[in-house]
Coordinates of C-alpha atoms and ligand atoms in Angstrom, one line a residue:
L527 CA 0.0 0.0 0.0
G528 CA 2.8 2.4 0.9
E529 CA 4.4 2.0 -2.5
R530 CA 1.1 2.6 -4.3
L531 CA 0.5 5.8 -2.3
A532 CA 4.1 6.9 -2.9
A533 CA 3.3 7.1 -6.6
G534 CA 0.7 9.9 -6.2
P535 CA 1.3 13.6 -7.1
L536 CA 1.8 14.4 -3.3
A537 CA 4.0 11.5 -2.6
G538 CA 6.2 12.1 0.5
C539 CA 4.5 15.5 1.1
R540 CA 3.6 16.2 4.8
V541 CA 0.2 17.9 4.8
T542 CA -1.5 19.5 7.7
I543 CA -5.2 20.4 7.3
T544 CA -7.6 22.2 9.6
A545 CA -11.3 21.4 9.4
G546 CA -14.7 22.0 11.0
P547 CA -15.9 24.8 13.3
T548 CA -14.3 25.9 16.6
R549 CA -16.3 26.1 19.8
E550 CA -15.6 29.0 22.1
P551 CA -16.9 28.7 25.7
I552 CA -19.1 31.3 27.2
D553 CA -19.7 29.5 30.5
P554 CA -19.5 25.8 31.6
V555 CA -22.5 24.9 29.4
R556 CA -22.7 27.4 26.5
V557 CA -20.5 28.0 23.5
L558 CA -20.1 30.3 20.5
S559 CA -19.7 28.4 17.3
N560 CA -20.7 28.3 13.6
R561 CA -22.5 26.0 11.1
S562 CA -19.4 24.3 9.6
S563 CA -19.9 20.5 9.2
G564 CA -16.3 19.7 8.6
R565 CA -17.2 17.8 5.4
M566 CA -15.1 19.9 3.0
G567 CA -12.0 19.6 5.3
F568 CA -12.4 15.9 5.7
A569 CA -12.9 15.4 1.9
V570 CA -9.7 17.4 1.3
A571 CA -7.8 15.2 3.8
E572 CA -9.0 12.1 2.1
A573 CA -8.1 13.4 -1.3
A574 CA -4.6 14.4 -0.1
R575 CA -4.1 11.0 1.3
A576 CA -5.2 9.4 -1.9
A577 CA -2.6 11.6 -3.7
G578 CA 0.1 10.0 -1.6
A579 CA 0.5 12.7 1.1
R580 CA 1.1 12.0 4.8
V581 CA -1.9 13.8 6.3
T582 CA -2.6 15.3 9.7
L583 CA -6.2 16.5 10.2
I584 CA -6.7 19.0 13.0
T585 CA -10.4 19.3 13.5
G586 CA -12.9 21.1 15.6
P587 CA -16.0 19.2 16.9
V588 CA -17.7 17.4 14.0
A589 CA -19.7 14.2 13.5
L590 CA -17.6 12.5 10.9
P591 CA -15.5 9.4 10.7
T592 CA -11.7 9.8 10.3
P593 CA -10.6 9.1 6.7
A594 CA -8.5 5.9 6.4
G595 CA -4.7 6.5 6.8
V596 CA -5.1 10.0 8.2
E597 CA -3.8 11.1 11.5
R598 CA -6.6 13.0 13.4
V599 CA -6.2 15.5 16.2
D600 CA -9.4 16.7 17.9
V601 CA -9.5 20.2 19.3
E602 CA -12.3 22.5 20.5
T603 CA -11.3 26.2 20.6
A604 CA -9.4 28.4 18.1
A605 CA -6.6 28.6 20.7
E606 CA -6.3 24.8 20.8
M607 CA -6.3 24.6 17.0
H608 CA -3.6 27.3 16.8
A609 CA -1.4 25.3 19.3
A610 CA -1.9 22.0 17.5
V611 CA -1.0 23.6 14.1
L612 CA 2.1 25.3 15.5
A613 CA 3.3 22.1 17.1
R614 CA 3.3 20.5 13.6
L615 CA 4.7 23.5 11.7
A616 CA 8.3 22.2 11.5
S617 CA 7.0 19.0 10.0
T618 CA 4.5 20.5 7.6
D619 CA 5.4 21.0 3.8
L620 CA 1.9 22.0 2.8
F621 CA -0.8 23.7 5.0
I622 CA -4.5 23.8 4.0
G623 CA -6.8 25.8 6.3
V624 CA -10.3 24.6 5.7
A625 CA -11.6 25.2 9.2
A626 CA -14.2 27.8 10.0
V627 CA -12.2 29.2 12.9
A628 CA -14.1 31.6 15.2
D629 CA -12.8 35.1 14.7
Y630 CA -13.8 36.1 18.2
R631 CA -14.2 34.4 21.5
P632 CA -15.8 35.6 24.8
A633 CA -13.3 37.9 26.5
E634 CA -13.8 36.1 29.8
V635 CA -15.2 32.6 30.4
M636 CA -17.7 32.6 33.3
V637 CA -16.8 30.1 36.0
H638 CA -20.5 29.4 36.8
K639 CA -23.5 29.0 34.5
L640 CA -24.8 32.4 33.6
K641 CA -28.2 33.1 35.2
K642 CA -30.9 34.9 33.2
G643 CA -32.0 38.3 34.5
A644 CA -32.1 41.5 32.5
E645 CA -34.0 41.7 29.2
T646 CA -30.8 42.3 27.2
L647 CA -27.3 41.0 27.7
E648 CA -24.0 42.0 26.1
L649 CA -21.2 39.6 25.6
R650 CA -17.7 41.1 25.2
L651 CA -15.7 39.3 22.6
T652 CA -12.0 39.3 21.8
R653 CA -10.1 38.3 18.6
T654 CA -8.6 34.8 18.2
P655 CA -5.3 34.2 16.5
D656 CA -5.4 34.0 12.7
I657 CA -3.9 30.6 12.3
L658 CA -3.5 30.7 8.5
A659 CA -1.9 34.2 8.5
E660 CA 0.5 33.1 11.2
V661 CA 1.6 29.9 9.3
S662 CA 2.1 31.9 6.1
A663 CA 4.3 34.5 8.0
H664 CA 6.5 31.8 9.5
R665 CA 10.0 31.1 8.1
P666 CA 10.7 28.6 6.7
R667 CA 7.2 28.6 5.3
P668 CA 5.1 25.7 4.1
F669 CA 3.1 26.0 0.9
C670 CA -0.1 27.8 2.2
V671 CA -3.6 27.2 1.0
G672 CA -6.6 29.0 2.4
F673 CA -10.4 28.9 2.1
A674 CA -12.6 31.9 1.9
A675 CA -16.2 31.7 3.0
E676 CA -18.1 34.6 1.5
T677 CA -21.7 35.6 1.1
E678 CA -21.1 38.3 -1.5
S679 CA -18.4 39.6 -3.9
V680 CA -16.9 36.1 -3.5
V681 CA -13.9 36.3 -5.9
E682 CA -13.0 39.9 -4.9
H683 CA -12.9 39.2 -1.2
A684 CA -11.1 35.9 -1.8
R685 CA -8.4 37.6 -3.8
A686 CA -8.0 40.3 -1.1
K687 CA -7.4 37.4 1.4
L688 CA -4.9 35.7 -0.9
V689 CA -2.9 39.0 -1.0
A690 CA -3.3 40.0 2.6
K691 CA -2.3 36.6 4.0
Q692 CA 0.3 36.1 1.2
L693 CA -1.1 32.7 0.3
D694 CA 0.0 30.4 -2.5
L695 CA -3.6 29.6 -3.4
I696 CA -7.1 30.2 -2.1
A697 CA -10.4 28.4 -2.6
A698 CA -13.5 30.6 -2.4
N699 CA -16.9 29.4 -1.8
R700 CA -20.3 31.2 -1.5
V701 CA -22.0 30.4 1.8
G702 CA -25.4 31.2 3.3
D703 CA -28.9 30.5 1.9
G704 CA -28.4 26.7 1.9
L705 CA -25.0 27.0 0.2
G706 CA -21.5 25.8 1.4
L707 CA -21.6 25.1 5.1
E708 CA -24.1 22.5 6.0
V709 CA -24.7 20.9 2.6
E710 CA -23.2 18.0 0.6
D711 CA -22.6 20.0 -2.6
N712 CA -20.4 23.0 -3.2
A713 CA -18.7 25.0 -5.9
L714 CA -15.3 26.7 -5.7
D715 CA -13.4 29.5 -7.3
V716 CA -9.7 28.7 -6.9
L717 CA -7.3 31.7 -7.2
W718 CA -3.5 32.1 -7.1
D719 CA -1.1 34.8 -8.1
G720 CA -1.7 35.3 -11.9
G721 CA -4.4 32.6 -12.3
Q722 CA -7.9 31.5 -11.5
C723 CA -10.0 28.4 -12.1
R724 CA -13.6 27.5 -11.4
L725 CA -14.6 24.1 -10.0
E726 CA -18.3 23.7 -10.8
R727 CA -20.9 22.6 -8.4
G728 CA -20.6 19.0 -7.3
P729 CA -20.2 16.7 -4.3
K730 CA -17.5 17.9 -1.8
T731 CA -15.6 14.7 -2.3
E732 CA -15.3 15.3 -6.0
L733 CA -14.4 19.0 -5.6
A734 CA -11.8 18.0 -3.0
R735 CA -10.1 15.6 -5.5
H736 CA -10.0 18.4 -8.2
L737 CA -8.7 20.9 -5.7
I738 CA -5.9 18.6 -4.5
Q739 CA -4.9 18.1 -8.2
L740 CA -4.6 21.8 -8.6
I741 CA -2.7 22.2 -5.3
A742 CA -0.3 19.5 -6.3
K743 CA 0.4 21.2 -9.6
R744 CA 1.1 24.6 -8.0
Y745 CA 3.1 22.9 -5.2
A746 CA 5.3 21.2 -7.7
L747 CA 5.9 24.4 -9.6
A748 CA 6.7 26.3 -6.4
R749 CA 9.1 23.6 -5.1
G750 CA 10.8 23.4 -8.5
Ligands
CTP287 N1 -8.5 31.3 9.4 C1 -7.6 30.9 10.4 N2 -7.7 31.4 11.6 C2 -8.6 32.4 11.9 C3 -9.5 32.8 10.9 C4 -9.4 32.2 9.7 O1 -6.7 30.1 10.1 N3 -8.7 32.9 13.2 C5 -8.4 30.8 8.0 C6 -9.5 29.9 7.6 O2 -9.3 28.5 7.9 C7 -9.5 30.1 6.1 C8 -9.0 31.5 5.9 O3 -8.3 31.9 7.1 O4 -8.6 29.3 5.4 C9 -10.1 32.6 5.6 O5 -11.1 32.5 6.6 P1 -12.3 33.5 6.5 O6 -13.2 33.3 7.7 O7 -13.0 33.3 5.1 O8 -11.6 34.9 6.4 P2 -11.0 35.8 7.6 O9 -9.6 36.1 7.2 O10 -11.3 35.3 8.9 O11 -11.9 37.2 7.3 P3 -13.5 37.4 7.5 O12 -14.1 36.3 8.3 O13 -13.5 38.8 8.2 O14 -14.0 37.5 6.1
CA288 CA1 -13.4 34.6 9.6

């Protein structure tokens, strides 16, 4: 099996992938999270493995089985995901950030369950680390791939993120109104410096295979 895998376009490449949502505690029983199912990240992990890569999948809370041959690390919060990614950075050739990482977490976690009282309640939030931006700024730097979840001006916003985080490649998907996050199907616009390609609507497993082929091509070019 090892020899067959070693023949793929990502043979010998050490890939770290983030997937799923993160879950930020408010108090001992409540969390702040999002609608990511983890399906896209798991499909990308499976496709990377099938392409011959050694894959570590760092995932927030999801209800999905681990793809065969993939090493899985379960985390809960953005801070935990950040730490797990950094711990692997030195042994990562290719990083793919598919996770819907919470941008904010409650500024302080209440020790006891919050009791209801007043008619309105304000939660103070604070920024979480941008894992992908940090990985991309690190030297030596792995090949960096991001995802961009957008509800409007999808390609424009994604290209801005490609530039801002200095990524090698970004996959943009339109979310909201039954698109992207909780569903089986998806469509992606893939962008890189000087190029662009549309992966038409289809099952996430199929999109993931096409995306990994594109990534492997760009990765080979970048690594000479
Ligand atoms: N990302 C990350 N860590 C964060 C936030 C985002 O690693 N704290 C990664 C995501 O995994 C994704 C990319 O950054 O690969 C873009 O995420 P997205 O939420 O679309 O963009 P943001 O940069 O967070 O900007 P905004 O949410 O304001 O559009
Ligand atoms: Ca975000």
